[in-house]
XYZ file of C-alpha atoms in Angstrom:
683
model
C 0.106 0.000 -0.039
C 2.792 2.357 0.906
C 4.473 1.673 -2.353
C 1.246 2.450 -4.292
C 0.832 5.752 -2.468
C 4.354 6.753 -3.096
C 4.043 6.068 -6.782
C 1.049 8.399 -7.008
C 2.310 11.180 -4.686
C 3.607 14.342 -6.255
C 5.761 16.932 -4.577
C 4.602 18.314 -1.195
C 1.635 20.601 -1.887
C 0.275 23.780 -0.089
C -3.144 22.709 1.119
C -5.457 25.683 0.237
C -9.117 25.188 1.241
C -11.519 27.278 -0.581
C -14.585 28.728 1.232
C -17.527 26.546 0.439
C -20.589 27.602 -1.368
C -23.777 26.966 0.697
C -27.042 26.950 -1.153
C -28.842 26.408 2.170
C -27.828 28.363 5.359
C -28.811 25.369 7.655
C -26.481 22.881 5.843
C -24.922 20.779 8.450
C -21.405 21.967 9.535
C -20.599 18.297 10.369
C -20.858 17.499 6.708
C -18.766 20.436 5.753
C -16.102 19.652 8.343
C -15.976 15.995 7.382
C -15.639 16.715 3.651
C -12.901 19.250 4.186
C -11.084 16.939 6.434
C -11.083 14.108 3.922
C -10.273 16.398 1.000
C -7.329 17.747 2.974
C -6.159 14.206 3.580
C -6.250 13.439 -0.060
C -4.272 16.540 -1.118
C -1.771 15.844 1.721
C -1.080 12.236 1.485
C -2.559 10.671 -1.748
C -0.974 12.480 -4.568
C -3.763 14.957 -5.321
C -2.987 18.389 -6.674
C -6.404 19.781 -6.579
C -9.903 18.371 -5.648
C -13.385 19.776 -6.160
C -16.602 18.201 -4.871
C -20.341 19.115 -4.847
C -23.394 17.523 -3.192
C -26.842 18.162 -4.705
C -30.006 17.272 -2.697
C -33.628 17.823 -3.993
C -32.101 19.471 -6.997
C -30.217 22.076 -5.022
C -26.696 22.216 -4.398
C -26.079 21.996 -0.624
C -22.333 21.857 -0.603
C -19.688 23.021 -3.287
C -16.174 23.104 -2.089
C -12.555 22.597 -3.199
C -9.060 22.008 -1.803
C -5.599 22.444 -3.193
C -4.061 24.387 -6.185
C -5.317 24.744 -9.719
C -1.693 26.016 -10.540
C 1.150 25.378 -8.216
C 3.495 27.851 -9.831
C 1.171 30.811 -9.315
C -0.478 29.316 -6.212
C -3.849 29.896 -7.689
C -6.310 27.845 -5.621
C -8.840 25.652 -7.313
C -12.439 26.733 -7.191
C -15.955 25.735 -8.321
C -15.325 27.084 -11.813
C -12.283 24.911 -12.312
C -12.696 22.119 -14.888
C -11.483 18.626 -14.727
C -11.482 15.529 -16.958
C -14.038 13.117 -15.695
C -12.564 9.940 -17.378
C -14.858 6.946 -17.514
C -17.813 8.986 -15.850
C -18.097 10.102 -19.484
C -19.607 6.549 -20.040
C -22.711 7.858 -18.377
C -22.966 10.534 -21.021
C -22.914 8.272 -23.931
C -25.114 5.828 -22.223
C -27.724 8.477 -21.596
C -27.422 9.823 -25.197
C -28.115 6.238 -26.560
C -31.012 5.853 -24.087
C -32.297 9.138 -25.467
C -32.360 7.593 -28.899
C -34.210 4.698 -27.376
C -36.757 7.101 -26.003
C -37.283 8.458 -29.448
C -37.732 5.037 -31.046
C -34.528 5.332 -33.049
C -32.660 2.521 -31.195
C -33.632 -0.774 -29.702
C -31.134 -2.043 -27.035
C -31.738 -5.730 -28.008
C -31.349 -5.447 -31.702
C -27.970 -6.235 -33.253
C -25.435 -3.434 -33.232
C -25.077 -3.964 -36.904
C -28.686 -2.493 -37.363
C -27.136 0.941 -36.469
C -23.397 0.493 -37.484
C -23.729 -1.531 -40.730
C -19.919 -1.523 -41.448
C -19.194 -3.040 -38.029
C -17.565 -6.352 -38.739
C -15.276 -8.790 -36.863
C -13.320 -11.910 -37.671
C -15.694 -13.884 -35.471
C -19.066 -14.870 -36.649
C -20.497 -14.114 -33.236
C -20.160 -10.375 -33.520
C -23.647 -10.157 -35.118
C -25.091 -11.217 -31.731
C -23.633 -8.062 -30.037
C -26.341 -5.565 -29.035
C -26.261 -1.894 -27.674
C -27.326 -3.311 -24.311
C -24.191 -5.667 -24.212
C -22.051 -2.592 -24.925
C -23.564 -0.803 -21.901
C -23.256 -3.660 -19.503
C -19.844 -4.899 -20.683
C -20.981 -8.233 -21.847
C -20.170 -7.834 -25.658
C -17.255 -10.312 -25.607
C -15.033 -7.718 -27.082
C -11.328 -7.935 -25.913
C -11.473 -4.507 -24.088
C -9.607 -1.490 -25.123
C -7.760 0.047 -28.034
C -5.692 2.685 -26.065
C -3.378 3.549 -28.989
C -3.223 7.314 -29.844
C -6.067 8.133 -27.374
C -4.576 10.125 -24.547
C -2.603 13.152 -26.059
C -1.046 16.303 -24.803
C -2.498 19.297 -26.507
C -3.645 17.307 -29.454
C -7.217 16.368 -30.398
C -6.338 13.838 -33.114
C -9.342 11.513 -33.642
C -7.510 8.573 -35.195
C -8.290 6.281 -32.327
C -12.084 6.904 -33.114
C -11.622 6.737 -36.828
C -9.559 3.605 -36.867
C -11.508 1.513 -34.339
C -13.886 -0.215 -36.787
C -10.964 -0.969 -39.146
C -9.046 -2.633 -36.459
C -11.905 -4.617 -35.039
C -12.441 -6.110 -38.630
C -9.443 -8.435 -38.066
C -10.130 -9.291 -34.392
C -12.065 -12.006 -32.601
C -14.187 -12.112 -29.516
C -12.859 -13.594 -26.230
C -16.339 -14.958 -25.235
C -19.932 -15.465 -26.507
C -21.744 -12.202 -26.381
C -23.773 -11.992 -23.120
C -21.811 -14.876 -21.465
C -20.518 -12.651 -18.725
C -19.664 -8.942 -18.004
C -16.099 -7.602 -17.803
C -15.106 -3.947 -18.013
C -14.771 -3.020 -21.721
C -13.870 0.541 -22.905
C -14.344 -0.239 -26.625
C -17.900 -0.907 -26.166
C -18.521 2.739 -25.245
C -16.466 3.867 -28.315
C -18.890 1.911 -30.456
C -21.874 3.614 -28.581
C -20.256 6.887 -29.601
C -20.282 5.771 -33.264
C -23.733 4.427 -32.812
C -24.995 7.929 -31.538
C -23.243 9.697 -34.501
C -24.674 7.277 -37.096
C -28.262 7.373 -35.823
C -28.284 11.088 -35.079
C -26.290 12.319 -38.029
C -24.390 14.675 -35.652
C -20.806 14.449 -34.415
C -20.781 13.139 -30.908
C -19.544 16.445 -29.502
C -22.423 18.368 -31.260
C -24.944 15.714 -29.966
C -23.726 16.136 -26.325
C -23.786 19.959 -26.691
C -27.232 20.096 -28.246
C -29.159 17.476 -26.350
C -27.588 17.338 -22.992
C -25.228 20.441 -22.285
C -27.650 23.155 -23.813
C -30.898 22.071 -22.080
C -29.167 21.580 -18.684
C -27.274 24.922 -19.109
C -23.905 23.136 -18.654
C -21.445 25.707 -19.841
C -18.366 23.761 -18.628
C -19.249 20.296 -19.883
C -17.131 19.891 -22.993
C -15.077 17.404 -25.092
C -11.642 17.980 -26.514
C -13.141 18.816 -29.687
C -15.054 21.750 -28.326
C -13.823 25.293 -28.162
C -13.475 26.503 -24.662
C -11.073 28.388 -22.342
C -8.441 25.756 -21.641
C -7.097 27.958 -18.852
C -10.164 26.821 -16.786
C -8.748 23.242 -16.661
C -7.130 22.552 -13.388
C -3.461 21.877 -13.964
C -1.977 18.439 -13.881
C 1.355 17.154 -12.795
C 3.416 14.065 -13.155
C 4.871 12.447 -9.973
C 8.394 12.586 -11.006
C 8.298 16.093 -12.577
C 8.040 19.464 -11.000
C 6.487 21.414 -13.976
C 2.876 21.406 -14.893
C 1.934 19.176 -17.834
C 0.252 20.406 -21.106
C -3.505 19.911 -21.398
C -4.482 16.368 -21.447
C -7.082 15.359 -24.233
C -8.739 12.006 -23.709
C -9.752 11.499 -27.373
C -11.858 8.513 -26.674
C -14.970 10.682 -26.041
C -17.543 7.995 -25.278
C -15.151 6.140 -23.088
C -13.583 8.974 -21.127
C -13.318 12.213 -23.024
C -15.509 14.673 -21.214
C -14.411 17.658 -19.115
C -16.755 19.105 -16.473
C -17.076 20.571 -12.923
C -18.401 18.837 -9.809
C -21.476 21.069 -9.816
C -22.289 20.414 -13.382
C -21.734 16.671 -12.884
C -24.411 16.697 -10.213
C -26.723 18.659 -12.482
C -26.252 15.955 -15.060
C -26.975 13.384 -12.372
C -30.577 14.772 -12.297
C -30.964 13.189 -15.735
C -29.597 9.814 -14.656
C -31.985 9.760 -11.717
C -35.016 10.382 -13.896
C -35.632 13.958 -12.746
C -35.366 15.515 -16.164
C -38.000 13.605 -18.318
C -37.720 16.257 -21.041
C -34.288 14.969 -21.587
C -34.365 11.288 -20.604
C -37.653 9.450 -19.559
C -37.844 8.153 -16.072
C -38.334 4.610 -17.392
C -35.096 4.903 -19.277
C -33.118 6.068 -16.298
C -34.647 3.425 -14.094
C -33.829 0.754 -16.797
C -30.134 1.777 -16.494
C -30.337 0.651 -12.877
C -31.115 -3.001 -13.703
C -28.971 -5.611 -12.189
C -27.479 -6.491 -15.588
C -24.385 -8.160 -14.060
C -26.650 -11.106 -13.017
C -27.272 -12.055 -16.724
C -24.047 -14.039 -16.876
C -21.208 -15.370 -14.802
C -20.728 -13.312 -11.522
C -19.477 -13.638 -7.994
C -22.211 -14.767 -5.652
C -21.836 -11.940 -3.140
C -24.174 -9.021 -3.451
C -22.156 -6.623 -1.314
C -19.568 -5.226 -3.675
C -18.160 -2.117 -5.259
C -18.776 -3.567 -8.818
C -22.225 -4.829 -9.913
C -22.864 -3.413 -13.400
C -26.102 -1.814 -14.632
C -26.234 0.065 -18.009
C -23.232 2.245 -17.839
C -23.090 2.221 -14.092
C -20.071 0.597 -12.294
C -22.485 -0.320 -9.435
C -26.339 -0.382 -9.143
C -26.112 -1.649 -5.505
C -23.056 0.009 -4.006
C -21.712 -0.928 -0.646
C -21.828 0.431 2.061
C -25.175 1.993 1.222
C -26.642 -1.492 0.562
C -25.917 -2.267 4.293
C -28.588 0.331 5.185
C -31.074 -0.908 2.536
C -30.336 2.140 0.293
C -29.669 1.881 -3.437
C -26.744 3.899 -4.482
C -25.470 4.063 -8.037
C -21.793 4.846 -8.808
C -19.382 5.526 -11.801
C -15.685 6.103 -11.398
C -13.285 7.411 -14.049
C -9.523 7.762 -14.376
C -7.443 9.204 -17.278
C -3.712 9.543 -16.997
C -4.071 12.849 -15.235
C -7.672 13.231 -13.878
C -9.870 11.233 -11.657
C -13.566 11.314 -10.928
C -16.361 9.745 -8.996
C -20.070 10.241 -9.130
C -22.558 8.664 -6.735
C -26.366 9.038 -6.947
C -29.114 7.985 -4.556
C -32.267 8.173 -6.670
C -34.802 7.253 -4.074
C -33.666 10.276 -1.816
C -32.651 12.519 -4.804
C -29.062 12.952 -3.657
C -25.821 12.981 -5.728
C -22.249 13.810 -5.143
C -19.389 14.343 -7.526
C -15.657 14.361 -6.617
C -13.072 15.463 -9.242
C -9.357 15.621 -8.855
C -6.084 16.291 -10.550
C -3.917 13.373 -9.299
C -4.977 10.532 -7.071
C -7.521 7.891 -8.093
C -11.166 7.418 -8.660
C -11.152 4.727 -5.763
C -9.996 7.604 -3.400
C -12.611 9.953 -4.721
C -15.396 7.297 -4.342
C -14.310 6.478 -0.759
C -14.524 10.193 -0.098
C -17.899 10.467 -1.535
C -19.321 7.425 0.302
C -18.119 8.706 3.582
C -19.574 12.177 3.226
C -22.894 10.914 1.758
C -23.376 8.812 4.763
C -23.177 12.023 6.814
C -25.741 13.543 4.542
C -28.107 10.564 5.002
C -27.779 10.896 8.804
C -28.189 14.533 8.703
C -31.420 14.221 6.799
C -32.616 11.498 9.380
C -32.657 8.817 6.552
C -30.353 6.711 8.555
C -30.058 6.649 12.344
C -26.338 6.057 12.731
C -23.193 5.397 10.657
C -21.830 1.845 11.059
C -18.134 1.710 12.239
C -15.376 0.353 9.967
C -15.062 -3.462 10.141
C -12.470 -4.819 12.421
C -10.496 -7.949 11.387
C -8.275 -10.295 13.361
C -5.549 -12.654 12.471
C -6.819 -15.945 11.151
C -6.872 -19.266 13.072
C -5.611 -21.967 10.869
C -7.806 -24.978 10.407
C -7.315 -28.396 9.003
C -7.696 -28.391 5.225
C -9.722 -31.158 3.486
C -7.282 -33.100 1.326
C -9.427 -32.622 -1.767
C -8.571 -28.879 -1.796
C -5.057 -29.672 -2.936
C -6.487 -30.533 -6.226
C -6.847 -26.727 -6.893
C -3.029 -26.520 -7.101
C -1.846 -25.803 -10.599
C -1.470 -23.255 -13.294
C -3.741 -20.131 -13.350
C -3.879 -17.136 -15.556
C -5.158 -13.750 -15.836
C -4.779 -11.115 -18.566
C -1.070 -10.584 -19.060
C 0.310 -13.269 -16.669
C 0.241 -16.882 -15.462
C 0.677 -18.114 -11.917
C 1.441 -21.443 -10.332
C -0.550 -21.857 -7.136
C 0.956 -24.645 -4.901
C -1.266 -25.555 -1.850
C 0.861 -27.118 0.723
C -0.071 -27.645 4.528
C -3.182 -25.563 4.023
C -1.210 -22.546 2.765
C -0.265 -20.835 -0.505
C 1.014 -17.433 -1.814
C -0.513 -14.938 -4.247
C 1.119 -11.863 -5.775
C -0.136 -8.491 -5.157
C -3.861 -8.016 -6.053
C -6.204 -5.105 -7.079
C -3.452 -3.068 -8.494
C -1.249 -3.228 -5.395
C -4.070 -2.401 -2.985
C -3.594 -5.877 -1.651
C 0.112 -6.821 -1.074
C 1.733 -10.088 -1.959
C 1.164 -12.430 0.943
C 0.438 -16.004 2.211
C -3.066 -17.249 2.716
C -3.951 -19.888 5.269
C -6.914 -22.271 5.386
C -9.548 -21.203 7.860
C -12.467 -23.382 7.141
C -15.564 -23.372 4.868
C -13.403 -23.679 1.711
C -11.644 -20.307 2.426
C -8.088 -19.164 2.875
C -7.309 -16.009 4.736
C -4.709 -13.243 4.710
C -2.483 -12.580 7.866
C -4.607 -9.510 8.871
C -7.861 -11.220 8.171
C -9.206 -8.700 5.668
C -8.820 -10.869 2.492
C -10.411 -14.272 1.901
C -9.652 -16.503 -0.963
C -11.703 -19.382 -2.353
C -11.695 -21.583 -5.535
C -15.007 -21.440 -7.350
C -16.361 -23.625 -10.279
C -18.478 -21.912 -12.953
C -20.353 -23.646 -15.815
C -18.710 -26.988 -14.790
C -15.635 -26.182 -16.949
C -13.979 -23.115 -15.401
C -12.365 -22.783 -11.995
C -11.617 -19.326 -10.684
C -9.637 -17.781 -7.777
C -12.234 -15.660 -6.015
C -11.025 -12.772 -3.892
C -13.229 -11.320 -1.197
C -11.433 -8.304 0.192
C -12.137 -5.350 2.340
C -9.661 -2.788 1.566
C -8.780 -0.041 4.084
C -7.179 3.231 3.029
C -5.959 5.357 6.026
C -8.041 8.501 6.421
C -10.445 7.516 3.669
C -12.350 4.450 4.959
C -13.012 0.868 3.624
C -14.221 -0.640 0.424
C -15.280 -4.200 -0.368
C -14.246 -5.860 -3.610
C -15.356 -9.351 -4.507
C -13.877 -10.504 -7.721
C -12.657 -13.443 -9.735
C -8.862 -12.757 -10.236
C -7.447 -15.936 -11.874
C -8.669 -18.752 -14.016
C -7.331 -22.289 -13.949
C -5.486 -23.272 -17.168
C -4.850 -26.407 -19.021
C -1.386 -27.621 -19.939
C -0.559 -26.633 -23.558
C 2.117 -28.965 -24.870
C 4.356 -27.348 -27.545
C 6.229 -29.075 -30.424
C 9.904 -28.623 -30.291
C 10.245 -26.013 -32.981
C 7.513 -23.848 -31.356
C 8.967 -24.308 -27.954
C 12.567 -23.345 -29.131
C 11.156 -20.231 -30.945
C 9.329 -18.902 -27.801
C 12.051 -19.969 -25.456
C 14.412 -17.569 -27.254
C 11.871 -14.680 -26.757
C 11.585 -15.205 -22.962
C 12.624 -11.834 -21.268
C 12.572 -9.940 -24.487
C 11.317 -6.386 -24.741
C 9.438 -4.818 -27.587
C 9.098 -1.008 -28.162
C 6.010 0.787 -29.516
C 6.241 2.073 -33.100
C 2.833 3.548 -33.702
C 2.178 5.725 -30.703
C 2.011 9.515 -31.592
C 4.845 11.473 -29.931
C 2.187 13.691 -28.365
C 0.907 10.621 -26.388
C 0.938 10.845 -22.522
C 1.959 7.128 -22.641
C 5.592 8.391 -23.143
C 5.595 9.367 -19.506
C 4.607 5.720 -18.566
C 6.897 3.372 -20.367
C 4.874 0.266 -19.381
C 2.307 1.398 -21.991
C 4.973 1.539 -24.572
C 7.331 -1.274 -23.766
C 6.040 -4.964 -23.839
C 8.098 -7.408 -21.692
C 7.550 -10.919 -22.848
C 7.498 -13.663 -20.293
C 7.274 -17.137 -21.701
C 6.336 -20.404 -19.813
C 7.215 -22.967 -22.462
C 6.754 -25.721 -19.933
C 3.083 -25.075 -19.939
C 2.661 -23.286 -23.316
C 1.853 -19.671 -22.410
C 3.303 -16.319 -23.029
C 2.126 -13.181 -21.082
C -0.877 -15.222 -20.066
C -1.886 -16.002 -23.751
C -1.973 -19.539 -25.151
C 0.697 -20.300 -27.598
C -0.517 -21.780 -30.698
C 2.417 -21.826 -33.181
C 5.868 -20.415 -33.449
C 4.576 -16.876 -34.104
C 1.118 -16.597 -32.515
C -0.477 -16.847 -29.017
C -4.075 -16.098 -28.225
C -6.036 -15.060 -25.223
C -7.869 -17.638 -23.170
C -8.771 -15.577 -20.067
C -12.483 -15.499 -19.513
C -12.741 -13.684 -16.177
C -15.744 -11.596 -15.441
C -16.029 -8.424 -13.266
C -12.738 -6.486 -13.815
C -9.878 -8.888 -14.049
C -10.420 -10.256 -17.496
C -10.413 -6.803 -19.124
C -8.054 -5.618 -21.894
C -7.160 -8.929 -23.305
C -4.890 -9.456 -26.289
C -3.432 -11.800 -28.701
C 0.297 -11.787 -29.728
C 1.550 -12.016 -33.419
C 5.164 -11.844 -34.351
C 6.848 -11.534 -37.704
C 10.204 -10.464 -39.209
C 10.677 -7.242 -41.092
C 13.995 -6.085 -42.461
C 15.684 -8.555 -40.111
C 13.830 -7.123 -36.986
C 11.293 -9.097 -35.126
C 7.961 -7.107 -34.797
C 5.263 -7.868 -32.260
C 1.619 -6.886 -33.066
C -0.674 -6.398 -30.067
C -4.138 -4.834 -30.302
C -3.418 -3.531 -33.735
C -0.115 -1.750 -32.972
C 3.410 -2.725 -33.738
C 6.363 -3.065 -31.520
C 10.031 -3.587 -32.463
C 12.335 -6.079 -30.658
C 14.985 -4.562 -28.417
C 17.826 -6.491 -30.123
C 16.915 -4.716 -33.345
C 17.416 -1.273 -31.854
C 20.746 0.097 -32.808
C 22.898 2.649 -30.556
C 22.500 6.241 -31.248
C 25.754 7.455 -32.872
C 28.478 8.788 -30.530
C 29.701 11.536 -32.672
C 28.974 15.407 -32.009
C 26.131 15.843 -34.594
C 23.869 13.655 -36.658
C 20.278 13.325 -37.811
C 17.489 10.837 -37.896
C 14.430 10.865 -40.173
C 10.912 9.469 -39.450
C 10.240 6.717 -42.113
C 7.466 6.799 -44.755
C 5.443 4.537 -42.407
C 5.399 7.444 -39.792
C 6.481 4.932 -37.130
C 8.847 6.130 -34.354
C 12.526 5.667 -34.255
C 14.203 4.110 -31.227
C 17.920 4.219 -30.383
C 19.821 2.691 -27.550
C 22.267 4.670 -25.212
C 25.534 2.956 -25.027
C 29.121 3.749 -23.638
C 29.774 6.213 -26.542
C 26.801 8.406 -25.838
C 26.229 7.988 -22.136
C 26.771 10.974 -19.923
C 26.891 13.236 -23.004
C 24.612 16.349 -23.240
C 21.915 15.755 -25.823
C 20.312 18.754 -27.678
C 17.841 18.132 -30.502
C 16.561 20.478 -33.220
C 13.025 19.093 -33.659
C 10.629 19.778 -36.546
C 7.316 21.362 -35.702
C 5.001 18.633 -34.255
C 7.846 16.394 -33.651
C 9.459 15.331 -30.307
C 11.581 12.816 -28.386
C 11.746 11.130 -24.985
C 14.770 9.755 -23.085
C 14.630 6.798 -20.688
C 17.131 5.449 -18.250
C 18.374 1.876 -17.686
C 15.491 1.315 -15.247
C 13.034 2.300 -18.028
C 11.985 5.594 -16.301
C 11.507 8.649 -18.393
C 13.984 11.309 -17.619
C 13.064 13.783 -20.382
C 10.041 14.146 -22.651
C 10.253 17.113 -24.989
C 6.531 17.454 -25.490
C 6.086 18.018 -21.723
C 9.326 19.295 -20.296
C 10.744 22.755 -21.244
C 14.597 22.110 -20.940
C 16.569 22.272 -24.156
C 19.101 19.731 -23.407
C 19.499 16.541 -21.252
C 22.484 14.622 -19.970
C 22.089 11.047 -21.115
C 21.992 8.340 -18.458
C 24.513 5.497 -18.518
C 22.211 3.254 -20.377
C 18.711 3.450 -21.674
C 16.831 4.509 -24.745
C 15.840 7.441 -26.827
C 12.647 7.551 -29.151
C 11.902 10.146 -31.791
C 8.409 10.664 -33.133
C 6.743 12.916 -35.690
C 5.276 12.944 -39.222
C 6.701 10.898 -42.057
C 9.823 12.573 -43.445
C 10.406 14.723 -40.323
C 14.170 15.264 -39.754
C 15.717 15.712 -36.246
C 19.102 17.238 -35.979
C 21.013 15.584 -32.919
C 23.906 17.283 -31.082
C 26.000 15.238 -28.600
C 28.721 16.858 -26.619
């Protein structure tokens, strides 16, 4: 946990609370104090630069407040006018837009998607079974996300949107449509295209005309809209002091909307059915259906994830503990984070937006404060204390449970579970929120973590799949607790390889492949894990990065894990071009590290972007190490430098310095348009 927080934290910030806006003079001071306390905790200890929040009750704002700085350099505090990216909360916008078309009789949720996007095709005959409903409830069977060229600095290039249908034509599904729900971004990109095709308007224009204008939302925009970018709260990268350029999430239906906390709660009035002139109450209520129960799902009802249409949860804990239905949607871009919670039966909503941090933090914040609101309004009598856990007492494990030992996989990785003497180890789970640790058998088919907060069991689904189920209560200091019940791993079969295939893949074990197709304006250049693919091959069992090896140059996804852990699946394809091995993953190409040549060690030189427009990578060796690099870049071109640990030490698109002393080892990448020439000076 400490490691996760340190990775997210930026430099020490001046915490500047801004005087709250009170729409009702009798607003409980307890709510205001509690909200400010948690907001200050987030800014002080959880990597948040600025945070803005608003609560709306009975259609009136009862609290609107903010903490932190919109701009660190000028010490300008964030206020209610500051705009933030809302990330995947944008999915509620495209879901509402689609439901508006349902209201008008132009879309039927249960007709094939091809009815509305006639050129939607895939290399899997089952694609014709996909419906708009399946896109909304994450059960389409699509692999997950085409991230490429979507998150850009000061660049509203629409190529991700424009190329999606073309890329999907050559791809397969990972499961039968409707079989189970697992988080899928591409589904909401397809909904964006559906809205455009059916309405005849661009998506940005549709949102402006049918949502923002009637609600008088003057700060709810997409990257393609014209508005004052100075209103956007500044963003910062954990390892860099200067502010970053404006982030454009150019996947509009998935995560591209900017807004404010107050305007997001105004939009929540639509989602609760309070604006029938925009969206019918019946449509809003249908979005609250327990869609997750249509396919494979964990048995527990108390959870953070249980999908409706668009919603992450339609029965959010801890509100469900009080018999109250709360709906939530969270969102994260690279720079911004958001959470929206609505309680339709009591006409209450809260939005929390931040620069830095995490949507999980924002959701915990909103949950804790909304319980205070419910108590203040006499809807609940008291707030339950956080759960307390004790160290487990080991029990005698039934011998038959040892049969669950074996090979397991999730998207991107395989794992051997070896149950001995009633114990086994699992790596870190839930993005590091749960540490690597041992689990001991404690009875009733469950294994428990050392602190008692996490339980593990092995569950059979559909008679042919065995999953590792994780039942966790995650506590974050100063923020509270959240419950997450998920399937995290799927038991895999041994996959015997012939000698030629085994030899080919063994040679690739430990190899790295570097992205060629990502625009140089991409924010991913700050996060090399998005650009550099590390290949881990288990030839003994026949898997590579969790995919099933099928021949010397292909491996395919086999993970069919519902909830969240089966998201963003991929296949691997490799081929040779100009004596360099190229990896294709999710429609993008990566070049093998051993094909990357050292950058010249002389004083000056040049490199040119090839006709393909792909990036040029160079290695830093002893001839260039510790030399000062200066680059004359063409307009629109740029470069990034990485050290031997793979950390970015310079990114010309985001950092202002003119030169950089090269590390002892590492890599340099140049990107731009085809034919762009970079003049390179080393001294």
